[in-house]
CSV table of C-alpha atoms in Angstrom, one decimal:
chain,number,residue,atom,x,y,z
A,1,UNK,CA,12.6,8.5,14.1
A,2,UNK,CA,11.1,5.0,14.7
A,3,UNK,CA,8.2,4.0,16.9
A,4,UNK,CA,5.5,1.4,17.5
A,5,UNK,CA,1.7,1.5,18.0
A,6,UNK,CA,-0.9,-1.1,18.9
A,7,UNK,CA,-3.3,-2.4,16.3
A,8,UNK,CA,-6.9,-2.5,17.5
A,9,UNK,CA,-6.3,-6.0,18.6
A,10,UNK,CA,-3.1,-5.1,20.4
A,11,UNK,CA,-0.7,-6.4,17.8
A,12,UNK,CA,2.5,-4.3,17.9
A,13,UNK,CA,3.1,-2.5,14.7
A,14,UNK,CA,6.1,-0.4,13.6
A,15,UNK,CA,6.4,2.9,11.8
A,16,UNK,CA,9.1,5.5,10.8
A,17,UNK,CA,8.9,9.3,10.5
A,18,UNK,CA,10.9,11.9,8.8
A,19,UNK,CA,10.4,15.6,8.1
A,20,UNK,CA,8.2,18.2,9.7
A,21,UNK,CA,4.9,19.8,8.6
A,22,UNK,CA,1.5,18.6,7.6
A,23,UNK,CA,1.4,14.8,8.0
A,24,UNK,CA,1.2,12.3,5.1
A,25,UNK,CA,0.9,8.5,5.9
A,26,UNK,CA,2.3,6.2,3.2
A,27,UNK,CA,1.5,2.5,3.0
A,28,UNK,CA,3.8,0.0,1.2
A,29,UNK,CA,3.0,-3.0,-1.0
A,30,UNK,CA,2.6,-6.7,-0.3
A,31,UNK,CA,5.9,-8.5,0.5
A,32,UNK,CA,7.7,-5.1,0.7
A,33,UNK,CA,8.4,-2.7,3.6
A,34,UNK,CA,8.3,1.0,4.3
A,35,UNK,CA,12.1,1.1,3.9
A,36,UNK,CA,12.0,-0.5,0.5
A,37,UNK,CA,9.1,1.3,-1.0
A,38,UNK,CA,9.5,4.8,0.4
A,39,UNK,CA,13.0,5.3,1.8
A,40,UNK,CA,15.3,3.4,-0.5
A,41,UNK,CA,14.3,5.3,-3.6
A,42,UNK,CA,14.1,8.8,-2.0
A,43,UNK,CA,10.3,9.2,-2.3
A,44,UNK,CA,9.8,10.0,1.4
A,45,UNK,CA,12.8,12.3,1.5
A,46,UNK,CA,11.4,14.2,-1.5
A,47,UNK,CA,8.1,14.8,0.5
A,48,UNK,CA,10.1,15.8,3.6
A,49,UNK,CA,12.0,18.3,1.5
A,50,UNK,CA,8.7,19.8,0.5
A,51,UNK,CA,7.8,20.5,4.1
A,52,UNK,CA,5.8,17.4,5.0
A,53,UNK,CA,5.9,15.1,8.0
A,54,UNK,CA,6.1,11.6,6.4
A,55,UNK,CA,4.8,8.7,8.4
A,56,UNK,CA,5.7,5.2,7.1
A,57,UNK,CA,4.1,2.2,8.8
A,58,UNK,CA,5.3,-1.4,8.2
A,59,UNK,CA,2.1,-3.3,7.5
A,60,UNK,CA,1.1,-6.2,9.7
A,61,UNK,CA,3.2,-9.3,8.8
A,62,UNK,CA,5.8,-7.1,7.2
A,63,UNK,CA,9.1,-5.4,8.0
A,64,UNK,CA,9.5,-4.5,11.7
A,65,UNK,CA,5.9,-5.1,12.6
A,66,UNK,CA,4.7,-8.2,14.3
A,67,UNK,CA,4.2,-11.3,12.2
A,68,UNK,CA,1.8,-13.5,14.2
A,69,UNK,CA,1.2,-17.0,13.0
A,70,UNK,CA,-2.2,-17.2,14.7
A,71,UNK,CA,-5.0,-17.0,12.0
A,72,UNK,CA,-7.1,-15.0,14.6
A,73,UNK,CA,-4.7,-12.1,14.1
A,74,UNK,CA,-5.9,-11.7,10.5
A,75,UNK,CA,-9.6,-10.8,10.3
A,76,UNK,CA,-11.0,-9.3,7.1
A,77,UNK,CA,-9.8,-5.8,6.3
A,78,UNK,CA,-7.4,-5.7,9.2
A,79,UNK,CA,-4.9,-3.5,7.3
A,80,UNK,CA,-7.5,-0.7,7.2
A,81,UNK,CA,-8.1,-1.3,10.9
A,82,UNK,CA,-4.4,-0.9,11.5
A,83,UNK,CA,-4.4,2.3,9.5
A,84,UNK,CA,-7.1,3.8,11.6
A,85,UNK,CA,-5.3,2.7,14.7
A,86,UNK,CA,-2.2,4.6,13.5
A,87,UNK,CA,-4.2,7.8,12.9
A,88,UNK,CA,-5.7,7.5,16.4
A,89,UNK,CA,-2.3,6.7,18.0
A,90,UNK,CA,-0.8,9.8,16.5
A,91,UNK,CA,-3.9,12.0,16.9
A,92,UNK,CA,-4.0,12.9,13.2
A,93,UNK,CA,-7.0,14.9,12.1
A,94,UNK,CA,-5.5,17.0,9.2
A,95,UNK,CA,-3.4,14.6,7.0
A,96,UNK,CA,-3.0,13.0,3.6
A,97,UNK,CA,-2.8,9.3,2.7
A,98,UNK,CA,-0.9,7.4,0.1
A,99,UNK,CA,-0.1,3.9,-0.8
A,100,UNK,CA,1.4,1.6,-3.5
A,101,UNK,CA,-0.2,-1.6,-4.7
A,102,UNK,CA,-1.6,-3.3,-1.5
A,103,UNK,CA,-0.9,0.0,0.3
A,104,UNK,CA,-3.1,1.8,-2.3
A,105,UNK,CA,-5.9,-0.7,-1.8
A,106,UNK,CA,-5.6,-0.1,1.9
A,107,UNK,CA,-6.0,3.6,1.4
A,108,UNK,CA,-9.2,3.0,-0.6
A,109,UNK,CA,-10.5,0.7,2.1
A,110,UNK,CA,-9.9,3.5,4.6
A,111,UNK,CA,-11.6,6.1,2.4
A,112,UNK,CA,-14.8,4.0,1.9
A,113,UNK,CA,-14.9,3.3,5.7
A,114,UNK,CA,-14.8,7.0,6.6
A,115,UNK,CA,-11.2,8.3,6.6
A,116,UNK,CA,-11.1,12.0,5.7
A,117,UNK,CA,-7.7,13.0,4.5
A,118,UNK,CA,-7.3,16.2,2.6
A,119,UNK,CA,-5.9,14.3,-0.4
A,120,UNK,CA,-5.0,10.7,-1.2
A,121,UNK,CA,-2.7,8.9,-3.7
A,122,UNK,CA,-3.4,5.4,-4.8
A,123,UNK,CA,-0.4,4.1,-6.9
A,124,UNK,CA,0.3,0.8,-8.6
A,125,UNK,CA,-3.3,-0.5,-8.6
A,126,UNK,CA,-6.2,-0.6,-11.1
A,127,UNK,CA,-10.0,-1.0,-10.8
A,128,UNK,CA,-10.1,-4.8,-11.2
A,129,UNK,CA,-7.7,-5.4,-8.3
A,130,UNK,CA,-9.6,-3.0,-6.1
A,131,UNK,CA,-13.1,-4.4,-6.8
A,132,UNK,CA,-12.0,-8.1,-6.8
A,133,UNK,CA,-8.6,-8.9,-5.3
A,134,UNK,CA,-8.9,-12.7,-5.8
A,135,UNK,CA,-6.4,-12.7,-8.8
A,136,UNK,CA,-3.5,-11.3,-6.7
A,137,UNK,CA,-4.5,-13.5,-3.8
A,138,UNK,CA,-4.3,-16.7,-5.9
A,139,UNK,CA,-1.0,-15.6,-7.4
A,140,UNK,CA,0.6,-15.0,-4.0
A,141,UNK,CA,-0.8,-18.2,-2.6
A,142,UNK,CA,0.9,-20.1,-5.4
A,143,UNK,CA,4.1,-18.3,-4.6
A,144,UNK,CA,4.0,-19.0,-0.9
A,145,UNK,CA,2.8,-22.6,-1.3
A,146,UNK,CA,5.5,-23.4,-3.9
A,147,UNK,CA,8.6,-21.7,-2.7
A,148,UNK,CA,11.7,-23.2,-4.3
A,149,UNK,CA,9.9,-24.8,-7.2
A,150,UNK,CA,9.5,-22.1,-9.8
A,151,UNK,CA,11.2,-21.7,-13.1
A,152,UNK,CA,13.8,-19.0,-13.2
A,153,UNK,CA,12.4,-15.8,-14.7
A,154,UNK,CA,8.8,-16.7,-14.0
A,155,UNK,CA,6.5,-14.2,-12.3
A,156,UNK,CA,6.4,-16.6,-9.3
A,157,UNK,CA,10.2,-16.9,-9.2
A,158,UNK,CA,10.5,-13.1,-9.2
A,159,UNK,CA,8.0,-12.7,-6.4
A,160,UNK,CA,9.9,-15.4,-4.4
A,161,UNK,CA,13.2,-13.6,-5.0
A,162,UNK,CA,11.7,-10.3,-3.7
A,163,UNK,CA,10.2,-12.1,-0.7
A,164,UNK,CA,13.7,-13.4,0.2
A,165,UNK,CA,15.3,-10.0,-0.3
A,166,UNK,CA,12.9,-8.4,2.2
A,167,UNK,CA,13.2,-11.3,4.7
A,168,UNK,CA,9.4,-11.9,4.6
A,169,UNK,CA,7.7,-14.5,6.8
A,170,UNK,CA,5.8,-16.8,4.5
A,171,UNK,CA,3.4,-18.1,7.2
A,172,UNK,CA,2.3,-14.7,8.3
A,173,UNK,CA,2.1,-13.3,4.8
A,174,UNK,CA,-0.1,-16.2,3.7
A,175,UNK,CA,-2.5,-15.5,6.6
A,176,UNK,CA,-2.6,-11.9,5.5
A,177,UNK,CA,-4.0,-12.9,2.1
A,178,UNK,CA,-7.2,-14.0,3.9
A,179,UNK,CA,-7.8,-10.4,5.0
A,180,UNK,CA,-8.1,-8.9,1.6
A,181,UNK,CA,-11.6,-7.6,0.7
A,182,UNK,CA,-12.9,-6.0,-2.4
A,183,UNK,CA,-14.4,-2.5,-2.7
A,184,UNK,CA,-17.5,-2.3,-4.8
A,185,UNK,CA,-17.7,0.4,-7.5
A,186,UNK,CA,-20.7,2.0,-5.8
A,187,UNK,CA,-18.7,2.6,-2.7
A,188,UNK,CA,-15.8,4.1,-4.7
A,189,UNK,CA,-18.2,6.5,-6.4
A,190,UNK,CA,-19.1,8.0,-3.0
A,191,UNK,CA,-15.5,8.9,-2.1
A,192,UNK,CA,-15.4,12.7,-1.8
A,193,UNK,CA,-11.6,13.0,-1.2
A,194,UNK,CA,-9.5,14.2,-4.1
A,195,UNK,CA,-7.5,11.1,-5.3
A,196,UNK,CA,-4.5,10.8,-7.6
A,197,UNK,CA,-4.4,7.4,-9.3
A,198,UNK,CA,-0.8,6.8,-10.3
A,199,UNK,CA,0.5,3.8,-12.3
A,200,UNK,CA,3.5,2.7,-14.3
A,201,UNK,CA,3.0,3.1,-18.1
A,202,UNK,CA,4.0,-0.6,-18.6
A,203,UNK,CA,2.2,-2.0,-15.5
A,204,UNK,CA,0.0,-4.5,-17.4
A,205,UNK,CA,-1.0,-6.2,-14.2
A,206,UNK,CA,-2.9,-3.1,-13.0
A,207,UNK,CA,-5.5,-2.7,-15.7
A,208,UNK,CA,-8.2,-0.2,-15.3
A,209,UNK,CA,-6.3,2.4,-13.4
A,210,UNK,CA,-7.8,5.1,-15.6
A,211,UNK,CA,-11.3,3.7,-15.0
A,212,UNK,CA,-10.6,3.7,-11.3
A,213,UNK,CA,-9.7,7.4,-11.5
A,214,UNK,CA,-12.9,8.1,-13.6
A,215,UNK,CA,-15.1,6.3,-11.1
A,216,UNK,CA,-13.8,8.4,-8.2
A,217,UNK,CA,-15.7,11.7,-8.1
A,218,UNK,CA,-12.5,13.7,-7.7
A,219,UNK,CA,-10.1,11.3,-9.3
A,220,UNK,CA,-7.1,12.2,-11.4
A,221,UNK,CA,-5.1,9.7,-13.5
A,222,UNK,CA,-1.4,9.9,-14.2
A,223,UNK,CA,1.3,7.6,-15.5
A,224,UNK,CA,4.9,7.4,-14.6
A,225,UNK,CA,7.6,5.3,-16.4
A,226,UNK,CA,7.9,1.6,-15.6
A,227,UNK,CA,6.1,-1.7,-14.8
A,228,UNK,CA,4.9,-2.7,-11.4
A,229,UNK,CA,8.3,-3.3,-9.9
A,230,UNK,CA,10.3,-0.6,-11.7
A,231,UNK,CA,7.8,2.2,-11.4
A,232,UNK,CA,8.1,2.2,-7.6
A,233,UNK,CA,11.9,2.6,-7.9
A,234,UNK,CA,11.7,5.6,-10.4
A,235,UNK,CA,12.2,9.1,-9.0
A,236,UNK,CA,9.2,10.1,-11.1
A,237,UNK,CA,6.9,8.3,-8.7
A,238,UNK,CA,8.0,10.3,-5.7
A,239,UNK,CA,8.0,13.6,-7.7
A,240,UNK,CA,4.4,12.9,-8.9
A,241,UNK,CA,3.3,12.2,-5.3
A,242,UNK,CA,5.0,15.2,-3.9
A,243,UNK,CA,3.7,17.5,-6.7
A,244,UNK,CA,0.1,16.3,-6.0
A,245,UNK,CA,0.3,16.6,-2.2
A,246,UNK,CA,2.1,19.9,-2.0
A,247,UNK,CA,0.4,21.9,-4.7
A,248,UNK,CA,-2.5,24.0,-3.5
């Protein structure tokens, strides 16, 4: 099933659903889509098989969601606003949240702003990127401002290749970078939701995932095989998420 919902500013955003049961909303990473992160590798299907209703939005400026070029469509923390708009649109009150990379940081922004899921999963992120996202912002600005100029095999070249594989809109995606906000440690330390912090065991870019879990009052840390790109494609990721969200 596919559908659309309005962001709080009226921007039309897309989502997919599969399965039946208690809802779980999963947010994908930057430059990616719900289809790539959650459907292509079977993670969403694994949750559906465990009796969950899996809801997969395409973030603003990604996938089938609107990609406005007007900077006014990208206020600070707009992805969390969009997440709340989806919960309201679907009338969800008893649900779980999960996300990978930017999607994980979006989950944390929603938690510190008052979202009350039963459980949450934040995957592919560490404490540094949550508290201060400027490093990833500058990296992706370099990518989007220098398309076609990078040495083959470089981190920027790999990001550009991924961008082209997903059909990303560079103008909209660059505007989205201006919306990223950090989450101070003191706000994280007040999150009462049980949270699984899940990261690839070779994901050197997401340092401090274990410290993020330790800072959260009900945090749990776990590793799965892979680096930042390969971990999201490994069945172990979906299994770990499903185990955490479907175990009493």
